[in-house]
Structures are given as C-alpha cells and as structure tokens.
Short mmCIF file of C-alpha atoms and ligand atoms in Angstrom, two decimals:
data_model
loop_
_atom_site.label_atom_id
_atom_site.label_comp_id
_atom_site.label_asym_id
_atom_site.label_seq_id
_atom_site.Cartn_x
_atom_site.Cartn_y
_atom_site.Cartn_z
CA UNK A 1 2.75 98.47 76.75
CA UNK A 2 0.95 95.66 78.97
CA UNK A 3 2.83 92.66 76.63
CA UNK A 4 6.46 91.99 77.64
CA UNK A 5 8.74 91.56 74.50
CA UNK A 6 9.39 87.82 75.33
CA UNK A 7 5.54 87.29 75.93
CA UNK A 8 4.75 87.16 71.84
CA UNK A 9 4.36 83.53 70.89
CA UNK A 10 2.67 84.76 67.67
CA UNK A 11 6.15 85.59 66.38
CA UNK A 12 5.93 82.32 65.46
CA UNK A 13 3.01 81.46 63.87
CA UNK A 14 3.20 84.41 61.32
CA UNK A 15 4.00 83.21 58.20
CA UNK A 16 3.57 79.18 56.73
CA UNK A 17 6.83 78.77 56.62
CA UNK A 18 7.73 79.48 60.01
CA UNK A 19 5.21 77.24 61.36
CA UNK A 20 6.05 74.68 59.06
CA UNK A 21 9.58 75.13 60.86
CA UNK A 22 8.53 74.91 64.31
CA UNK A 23 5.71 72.34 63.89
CA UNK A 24 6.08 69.81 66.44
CA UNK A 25 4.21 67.00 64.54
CA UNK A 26 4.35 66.21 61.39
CA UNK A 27 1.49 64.26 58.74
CA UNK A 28 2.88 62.39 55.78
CA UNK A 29 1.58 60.17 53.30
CA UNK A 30 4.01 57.58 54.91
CA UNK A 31 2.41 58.11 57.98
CA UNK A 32 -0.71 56.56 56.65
CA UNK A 33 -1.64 52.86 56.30
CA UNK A 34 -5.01 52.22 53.73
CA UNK A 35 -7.38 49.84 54.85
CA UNK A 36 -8.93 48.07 51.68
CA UNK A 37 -11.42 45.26 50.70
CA UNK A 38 -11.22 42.38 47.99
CA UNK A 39 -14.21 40.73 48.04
CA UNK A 40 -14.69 37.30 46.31
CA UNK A 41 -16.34 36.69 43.29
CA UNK A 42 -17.41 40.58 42.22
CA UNK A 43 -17.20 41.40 38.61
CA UNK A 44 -16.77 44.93 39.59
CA UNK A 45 -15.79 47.42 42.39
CA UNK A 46 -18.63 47.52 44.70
CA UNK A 47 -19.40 50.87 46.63
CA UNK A 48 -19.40 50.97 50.20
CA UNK A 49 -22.31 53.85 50.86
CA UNK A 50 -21.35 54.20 54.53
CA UNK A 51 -17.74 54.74 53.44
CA UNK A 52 -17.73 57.35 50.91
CA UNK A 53 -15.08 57.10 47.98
CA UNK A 54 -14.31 53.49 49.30
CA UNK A 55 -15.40 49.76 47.05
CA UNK A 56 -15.16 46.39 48.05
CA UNK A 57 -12.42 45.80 45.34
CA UNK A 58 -12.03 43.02 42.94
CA UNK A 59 -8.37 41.53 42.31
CA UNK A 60 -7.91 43.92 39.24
CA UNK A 61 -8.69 47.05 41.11
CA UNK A 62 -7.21 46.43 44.46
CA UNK A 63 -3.79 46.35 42.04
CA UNK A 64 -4.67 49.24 40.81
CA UNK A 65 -5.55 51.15 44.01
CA UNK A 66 -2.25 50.05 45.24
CA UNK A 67 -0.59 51.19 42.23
CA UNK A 68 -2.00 54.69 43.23
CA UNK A 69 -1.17 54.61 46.59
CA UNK A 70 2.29 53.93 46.04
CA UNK A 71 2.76 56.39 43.40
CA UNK A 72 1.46 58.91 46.30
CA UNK A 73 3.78 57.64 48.87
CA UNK A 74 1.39 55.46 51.15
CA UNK A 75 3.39 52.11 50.76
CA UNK A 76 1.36 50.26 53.40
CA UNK A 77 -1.48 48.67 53.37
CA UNK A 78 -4.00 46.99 55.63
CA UNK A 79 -6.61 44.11 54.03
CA UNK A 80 -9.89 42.33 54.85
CA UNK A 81 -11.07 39.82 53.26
CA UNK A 82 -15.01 39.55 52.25
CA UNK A 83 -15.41 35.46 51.36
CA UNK A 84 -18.11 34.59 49.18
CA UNK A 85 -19.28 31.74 51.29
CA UNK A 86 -19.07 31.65 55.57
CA UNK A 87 -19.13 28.86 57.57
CA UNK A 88 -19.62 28.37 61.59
CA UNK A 89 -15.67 28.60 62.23
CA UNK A 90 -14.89 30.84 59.23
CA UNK A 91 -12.45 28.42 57.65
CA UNK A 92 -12.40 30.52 54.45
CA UNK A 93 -10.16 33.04 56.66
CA UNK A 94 -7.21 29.86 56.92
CA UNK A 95 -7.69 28.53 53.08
CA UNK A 96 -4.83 29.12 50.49
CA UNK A 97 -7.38 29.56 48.28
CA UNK A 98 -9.55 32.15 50.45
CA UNK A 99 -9.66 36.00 48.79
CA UNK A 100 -7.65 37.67 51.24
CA UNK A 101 -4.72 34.62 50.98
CA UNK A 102 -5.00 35.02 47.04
CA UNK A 103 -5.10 38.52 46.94
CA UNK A 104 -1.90 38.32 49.06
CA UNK A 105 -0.33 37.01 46.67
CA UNK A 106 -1.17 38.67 44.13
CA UNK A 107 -0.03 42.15 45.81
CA UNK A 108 3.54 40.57 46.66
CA UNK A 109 3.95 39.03 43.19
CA UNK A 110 3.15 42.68 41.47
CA UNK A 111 4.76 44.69 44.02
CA UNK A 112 7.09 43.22 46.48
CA UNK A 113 8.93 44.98 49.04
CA UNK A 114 7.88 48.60 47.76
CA UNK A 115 4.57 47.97 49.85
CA UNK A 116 4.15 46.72 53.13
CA UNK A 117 1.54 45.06 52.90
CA UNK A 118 -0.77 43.76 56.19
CA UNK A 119 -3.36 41.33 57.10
CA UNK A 120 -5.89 41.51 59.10
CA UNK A 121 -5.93 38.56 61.45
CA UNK A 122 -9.47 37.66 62.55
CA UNK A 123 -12.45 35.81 61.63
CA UNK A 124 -15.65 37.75 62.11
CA UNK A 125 -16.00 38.74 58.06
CA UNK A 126 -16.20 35.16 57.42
CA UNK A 127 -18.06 33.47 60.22
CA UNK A 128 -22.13 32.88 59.73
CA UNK A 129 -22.80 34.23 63.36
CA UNK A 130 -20.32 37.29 62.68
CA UNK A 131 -18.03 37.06 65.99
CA UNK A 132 -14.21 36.85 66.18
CA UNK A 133 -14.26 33.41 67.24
CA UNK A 134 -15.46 30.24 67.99
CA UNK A 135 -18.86 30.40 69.74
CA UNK A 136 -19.93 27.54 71.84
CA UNK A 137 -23.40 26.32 73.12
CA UNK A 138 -24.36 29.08 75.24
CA UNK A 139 -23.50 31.98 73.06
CA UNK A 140 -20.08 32.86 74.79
CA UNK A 141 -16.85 33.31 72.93
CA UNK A 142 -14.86 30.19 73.65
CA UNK A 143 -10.94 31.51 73.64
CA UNK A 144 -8.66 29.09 73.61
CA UNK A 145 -10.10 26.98 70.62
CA UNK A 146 -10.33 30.82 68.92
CA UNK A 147 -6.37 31.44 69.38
CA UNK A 148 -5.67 28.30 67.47
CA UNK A 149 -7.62 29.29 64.53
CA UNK A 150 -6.08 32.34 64.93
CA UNK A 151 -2.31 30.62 64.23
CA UNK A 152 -3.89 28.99 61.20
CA UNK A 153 -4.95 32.20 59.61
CA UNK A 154 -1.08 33.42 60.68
CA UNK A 155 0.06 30.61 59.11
CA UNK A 156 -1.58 31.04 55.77
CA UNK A 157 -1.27 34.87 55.41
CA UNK A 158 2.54 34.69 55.80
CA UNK A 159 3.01 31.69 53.42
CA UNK A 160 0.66 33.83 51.09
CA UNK A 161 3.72 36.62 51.27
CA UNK A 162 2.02 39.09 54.28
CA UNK A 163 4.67 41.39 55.70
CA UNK A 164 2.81 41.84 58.62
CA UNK A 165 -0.15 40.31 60.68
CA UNK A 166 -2.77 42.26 62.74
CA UNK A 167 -4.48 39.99 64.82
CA UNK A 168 -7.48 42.12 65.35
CA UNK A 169 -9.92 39.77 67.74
CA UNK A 170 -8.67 40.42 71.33
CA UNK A 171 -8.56 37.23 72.20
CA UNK A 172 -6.23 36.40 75.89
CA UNK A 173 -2.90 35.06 74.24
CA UNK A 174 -3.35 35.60 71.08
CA UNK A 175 0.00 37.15 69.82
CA UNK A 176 1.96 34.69 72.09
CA UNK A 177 -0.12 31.44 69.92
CA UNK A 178 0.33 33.57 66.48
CA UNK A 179 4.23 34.00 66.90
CA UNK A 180 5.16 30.95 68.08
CA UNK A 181 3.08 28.98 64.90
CA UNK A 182 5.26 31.61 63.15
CA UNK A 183 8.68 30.65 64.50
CA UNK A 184 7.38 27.00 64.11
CA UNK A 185 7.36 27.10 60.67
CA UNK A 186 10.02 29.52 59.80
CA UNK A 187 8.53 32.61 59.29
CA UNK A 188 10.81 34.53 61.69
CA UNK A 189 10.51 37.91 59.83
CA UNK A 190 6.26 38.29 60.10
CA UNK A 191 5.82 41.36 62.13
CA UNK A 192 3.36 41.26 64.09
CA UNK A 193 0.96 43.92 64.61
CA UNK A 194 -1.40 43.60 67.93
CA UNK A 195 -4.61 45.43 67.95
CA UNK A 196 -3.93 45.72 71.47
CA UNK A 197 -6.11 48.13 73.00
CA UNK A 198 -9.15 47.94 70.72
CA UNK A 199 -12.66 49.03 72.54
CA UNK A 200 -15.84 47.61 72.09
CA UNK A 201 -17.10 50.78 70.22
CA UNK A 202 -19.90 52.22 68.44
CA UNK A 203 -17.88 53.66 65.58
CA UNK A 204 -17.26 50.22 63.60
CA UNK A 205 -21.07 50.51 61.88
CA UNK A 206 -19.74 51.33 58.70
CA UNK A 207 -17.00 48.78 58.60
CA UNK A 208 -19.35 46.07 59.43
CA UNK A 209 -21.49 47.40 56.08
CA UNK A 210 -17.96 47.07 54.28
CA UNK A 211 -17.48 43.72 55.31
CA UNK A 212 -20.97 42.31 55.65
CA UNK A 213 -21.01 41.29 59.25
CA UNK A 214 -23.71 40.91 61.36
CA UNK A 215 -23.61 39.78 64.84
CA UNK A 216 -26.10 37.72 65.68
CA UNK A 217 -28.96 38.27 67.42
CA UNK A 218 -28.53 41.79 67.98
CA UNK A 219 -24.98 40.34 70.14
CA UNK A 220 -22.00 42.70 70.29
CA UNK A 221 -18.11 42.65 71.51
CA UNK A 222 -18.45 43.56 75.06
CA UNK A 223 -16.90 40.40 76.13
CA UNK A 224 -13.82 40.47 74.27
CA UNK A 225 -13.38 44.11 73.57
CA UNK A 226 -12.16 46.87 76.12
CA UNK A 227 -14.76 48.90 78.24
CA UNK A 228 -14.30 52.72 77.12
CA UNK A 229 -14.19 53.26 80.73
CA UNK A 230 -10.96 52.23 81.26
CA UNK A 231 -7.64 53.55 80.50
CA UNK A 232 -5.26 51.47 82.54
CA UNK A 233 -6.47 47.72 81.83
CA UNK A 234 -4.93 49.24 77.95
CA UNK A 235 -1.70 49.13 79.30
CA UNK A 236 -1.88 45.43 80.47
CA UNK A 237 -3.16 44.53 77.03
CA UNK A 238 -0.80 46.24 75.02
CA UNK A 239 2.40 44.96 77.51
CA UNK A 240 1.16 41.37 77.49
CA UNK A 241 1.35 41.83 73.53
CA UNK A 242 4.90 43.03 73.78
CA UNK A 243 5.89 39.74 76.11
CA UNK A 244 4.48 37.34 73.60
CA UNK A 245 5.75 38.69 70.76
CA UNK A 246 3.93 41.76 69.17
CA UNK A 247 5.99 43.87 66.91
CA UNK A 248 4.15 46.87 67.43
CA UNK A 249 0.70 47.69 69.27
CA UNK A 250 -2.32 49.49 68.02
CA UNK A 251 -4.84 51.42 69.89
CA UNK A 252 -8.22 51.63 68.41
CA UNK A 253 -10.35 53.47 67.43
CA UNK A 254 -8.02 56.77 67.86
CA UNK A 255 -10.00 59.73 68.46
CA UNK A 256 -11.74 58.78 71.28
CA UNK A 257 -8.70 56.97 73.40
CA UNK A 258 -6.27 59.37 72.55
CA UNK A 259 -4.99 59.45 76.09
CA UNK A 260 -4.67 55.72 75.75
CA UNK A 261 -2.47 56.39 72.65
CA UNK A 262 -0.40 58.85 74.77
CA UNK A 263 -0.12 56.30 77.83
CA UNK A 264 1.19 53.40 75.53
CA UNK A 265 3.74 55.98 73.47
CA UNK A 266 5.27 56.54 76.65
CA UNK A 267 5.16 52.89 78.90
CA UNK A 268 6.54 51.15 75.65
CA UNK A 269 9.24 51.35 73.67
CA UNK A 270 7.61 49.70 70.81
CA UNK A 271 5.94 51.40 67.68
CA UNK A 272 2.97 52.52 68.44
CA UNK A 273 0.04 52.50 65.71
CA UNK A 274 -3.69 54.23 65.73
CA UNK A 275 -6.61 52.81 63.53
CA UNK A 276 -8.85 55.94 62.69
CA UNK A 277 -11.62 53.57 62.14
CA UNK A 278 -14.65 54.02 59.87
CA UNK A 279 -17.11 55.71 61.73
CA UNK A 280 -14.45 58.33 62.51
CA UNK A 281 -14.12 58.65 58.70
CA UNK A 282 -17.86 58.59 58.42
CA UNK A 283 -18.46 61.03 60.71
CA UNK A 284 -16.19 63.64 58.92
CA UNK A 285 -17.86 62.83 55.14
CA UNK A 286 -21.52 62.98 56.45
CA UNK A 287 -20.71 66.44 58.20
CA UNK A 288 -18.58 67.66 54.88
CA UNK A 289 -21.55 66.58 52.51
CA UNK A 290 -23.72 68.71 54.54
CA UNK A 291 -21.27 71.76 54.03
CA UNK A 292 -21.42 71.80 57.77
CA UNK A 293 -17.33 71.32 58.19
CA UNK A 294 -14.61 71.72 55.71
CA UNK A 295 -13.77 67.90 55.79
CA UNK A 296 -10.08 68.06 54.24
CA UNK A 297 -9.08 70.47 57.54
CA UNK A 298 -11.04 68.51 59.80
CA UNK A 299 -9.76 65.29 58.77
CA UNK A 300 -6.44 67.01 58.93
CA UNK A 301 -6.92 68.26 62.53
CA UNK A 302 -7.84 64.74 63.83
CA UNK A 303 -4.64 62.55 62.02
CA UNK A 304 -2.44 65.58 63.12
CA UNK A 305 -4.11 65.12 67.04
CA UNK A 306 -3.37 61.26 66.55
CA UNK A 307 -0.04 61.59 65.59
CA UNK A 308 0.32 64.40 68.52
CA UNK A 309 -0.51 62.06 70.89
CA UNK A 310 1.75 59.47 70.30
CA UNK A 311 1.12 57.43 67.15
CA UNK A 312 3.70 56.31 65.28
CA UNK A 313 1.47 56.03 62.12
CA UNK A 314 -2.21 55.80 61.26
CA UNK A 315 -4.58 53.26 59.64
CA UNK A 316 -7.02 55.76 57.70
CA UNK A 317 -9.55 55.76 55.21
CA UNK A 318 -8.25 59.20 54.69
CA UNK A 319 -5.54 57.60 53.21
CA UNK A 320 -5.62 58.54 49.65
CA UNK A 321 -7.33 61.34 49.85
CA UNK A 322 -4.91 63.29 52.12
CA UNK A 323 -1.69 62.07 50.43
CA UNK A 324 -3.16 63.79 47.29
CA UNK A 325 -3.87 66.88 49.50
CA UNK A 326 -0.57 66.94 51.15
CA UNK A 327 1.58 66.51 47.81
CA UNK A 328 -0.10 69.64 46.41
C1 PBG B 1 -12.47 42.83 63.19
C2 PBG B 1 -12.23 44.26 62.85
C3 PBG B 1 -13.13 45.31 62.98
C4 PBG B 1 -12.49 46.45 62.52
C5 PBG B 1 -11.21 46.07 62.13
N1 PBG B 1 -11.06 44.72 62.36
C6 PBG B 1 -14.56 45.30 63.39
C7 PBG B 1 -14.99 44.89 64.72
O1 PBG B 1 -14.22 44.70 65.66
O2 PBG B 1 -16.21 44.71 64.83
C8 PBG B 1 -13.09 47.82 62.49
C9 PBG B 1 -12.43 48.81 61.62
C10 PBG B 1 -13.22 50.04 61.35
O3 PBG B 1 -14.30 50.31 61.91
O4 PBG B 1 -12.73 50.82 60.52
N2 PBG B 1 -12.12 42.00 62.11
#
C-alpha cells in the first residue's frame, strides 16, 4: 500500500454524476451570447465559408434564428451589420434606416425583453477603407473625431430598441463619449458593453470574410488594438472603461489571453465577458472536418477553460450548436 487513503482524488471523478456534483465551472446555453449578421439587400441567407454553419442573414431569417436560439435557452444576442453601400466615414452605421438599426427593431418588436439583444458599436463593416474610424491624410486613425461618431451610432442603436452597446473599436475615451450621449438623451438603461481588452490579432480572418472588410492597403489594427505582449496595459483599458461608464468589460479574443480574462475577473468587480472570436471557431471546424479532433469536446474544453478563467459569459459561434448539445 504506497497510496494513503486520503490521497485518492479519483473518488471523485468516478461516475458522471459525481463530477457533475463537484464541477467547479459550469457551461450553459445562458452562458452563451450568438454573434449574427443581417446583411442589406440579400434575397436569401448567404453562407459564410470561413464560418461553417453560419449566413449573413436576411431580416426573415435572423427572426427565425433568434426564434431558435431562444427556444434553446441562448437569449442574447450580439449583431453586425453588413450595409449595402460604404462611405469614407461609414455613416450607414448612424442611419435609422441602416440594416443593423432596422433589424433592431425588428428583433425588439418580435421579441422584446425575452432576448437581450446587443450591438456592435463600430464602424469598420461599413467604411470604404475598412478601419474603425476616421482616417485622416496620412493614413493614421484620427481619435477624437472617431469617438463622436461613435456616440452617433450609440445614439441610433438605443433609439432603434438595443439593450446593450459594444463599442468594439478601442478608441481612448470611447465609453466615457458613448454614455454620456446616452444620459444626454435619456437612455439611462443602455448597458454598455466595452470591448476593453481586445488585441490586434490574427484570429479575426474569418470575421472580416463575414463582414466584408478589407483594410486597406494591406493596413492592420496595430495602432488601436492591444500588443499580445502585454498583459498589464489590459488592466488600464478595462478600468478606464469602468470610470467612464462601461457596464461590463470584454476581453478578446479568449483563448489566447486567458490570463488577461483571469486578471480582470479578479481587479474588477464588474461582469466580465469573453468573445471566442471566429478564427477560434474556425480553427476547431477545419480540424473536426478533417476528423483530426472531435470538435463538439474540443469546443467544449475551450468555453469550459473560458469560463474557468473568469468569464462571466461567452460570445460564441458555438452558440447554437452547443446549446443543442448540452440540452440532450
Ligand atoms: C470590429 C470587430 C471585429 C470583430 C468584432 N468586432 C473585427 C476587427 O477588429 O477587425 C471580430 C470578431 C471575430 O473575429 O469573431 N467591428
């Protein structure tokens, strides 16, 4: 006898139901938010190849999608917008009329407060040159004439009926601008959700084919966008969010910076959200399809390591698929 009787952890883990009991995290379909598309002007859902099992929706089957989503138990939602037409400010993204505003609508008219439903708050999908924000002469990002575009978008996705706003560009200030347009005209109860600690990453390539953004000239997000080296500076993001106003703070994308998820659970006291962004989701498909992983238990194993390390919920394209899993 080398094992001491109090040395046998694998008392617990013998049957599922005692490690259902002593799970320490837990993954429910109301610990997912859906990210979906309703792109203007489509007669038909329009499949996104890099995004397996995901459209660009039109009105009629984004209502439907969120039909089945709530039936399932995911009762929040995340959309983005794909305009028809782009201009060099993306005013499409601040029009009543744009798809994402209408759409809006459209969701809180059919469904009302049975979905929470959220807007993405930026302007790259409907800019010609494909950044978040007003670009001047030079090329560079020009900030503070981006943050008050930013309050007009605000402005029109919570008259359209948006629960909850998710400014998304990393602009300096930007929460602080967005909530005090808010206040300004009333709309006290618009939570607002700060993509606080989003990197510049490689793993948005399939997002950008979802949206039909290009950057241009080969540009990227490094000057507006986190460094992946650094793990701090997150902290001062996702606190200055707090100060001006944020409602709760995202770190994206999740696998990658989940010690940044576990450094903002425990500085804040705020809800604290992950975005399991597409090329995560990609990833997982394109090594499934291969029969290379079983992609139901690896996608699984990653929301359950999110959720372990601090998030408070999830923004997954796993979404549907996993609440069907999970309610078998
Ligand atoms: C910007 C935005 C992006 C994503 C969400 N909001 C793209 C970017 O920063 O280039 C990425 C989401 C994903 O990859 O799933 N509007």
């Amino acid at each position: 006898m080398t094992v001491f009787p109090a040395q046998r952890p694998r008392r617990l883990r013998r049957t599922p139901a005692i490690r259902r009991l002593v799970a320490e995290t837990s993954l429910r379909p109301s610990d997912f938010v859906a990210p979906l598309f309703v792109a203007e002007g489509l007669s038909e859902p329009k499949a996104i190849l890099s995004l397996p099992g995901h459209v660009q929706h039109t009105r009629a089957s984004l209502h439907d999608e969120v039909k089945t989503l709530l039936g399932l138990g995911v009762a929040s939602v995340i959309l983005f917008g794909v305009p028809a037409t782009k201009d060099e400010l993306g005013s499409a993204a601040w029009d009543r009329d744009g798809v994402a505003q209408v759409a809006i609508r459209e969701l809180k008219d059919a469904f009302g407060d049975d979905l929470v439903l959220m807007a993405d708050l930026c302007l790259d999908e409907y800019t010609t040159h494909g950044h978040c924000g007003v670009v001047r002469g030079d090329g560079s990002v020009d900030n503070d004439a981006t943050i008050e575009l930013y309050a007009r978008v605000a402005l029109a996705q919570a008259e359209a009926g948006a629960d909850v706003v998710a400014p998304s560009g990393m602009m300096d200030g930007q929460v602080g601008e967005i909530r005090s347009a808010l206040e300004g005209a009333g709309y006290d109860d618009t939570i607002i959700l700060a993509y606080a600690a989003k990197y510049a990453s490689g793993l948005y390539g399939p997002f950008r084919e979802a949206v039909g953004v290009e950057i241009a000239g080969g540009g990227d997000r490094k000057s507006y966008q986190q460094d992946s080296s650094n793990r701090r500076e997150a902290l001062r993001e996702a606190r200055a969010d707090v100060e001006e106003g944020a409602d709760i703070v995202m770190v994206k994308p999740a696998m990658t910076y989940l010690d940044v998820i576990s450094d903002v659970k425990r500085e804040l006291d705020v809800p604290v959200a992950a975005y399991h962004v597409s090329g995560e989701y990609a990833m997982v498909k394109a090594a499934a399809a291969n029969g290379w992983i079983d992609g139901t238990a690896v996608a699984i194993e990653q929301l359950t390591a999110v959720r372990r390390a601090g998030a408070d919920f999830v923004l997954t394209y796993f979404a549907r698929e996993l609440a069907e899993e999970l309610s078998r």
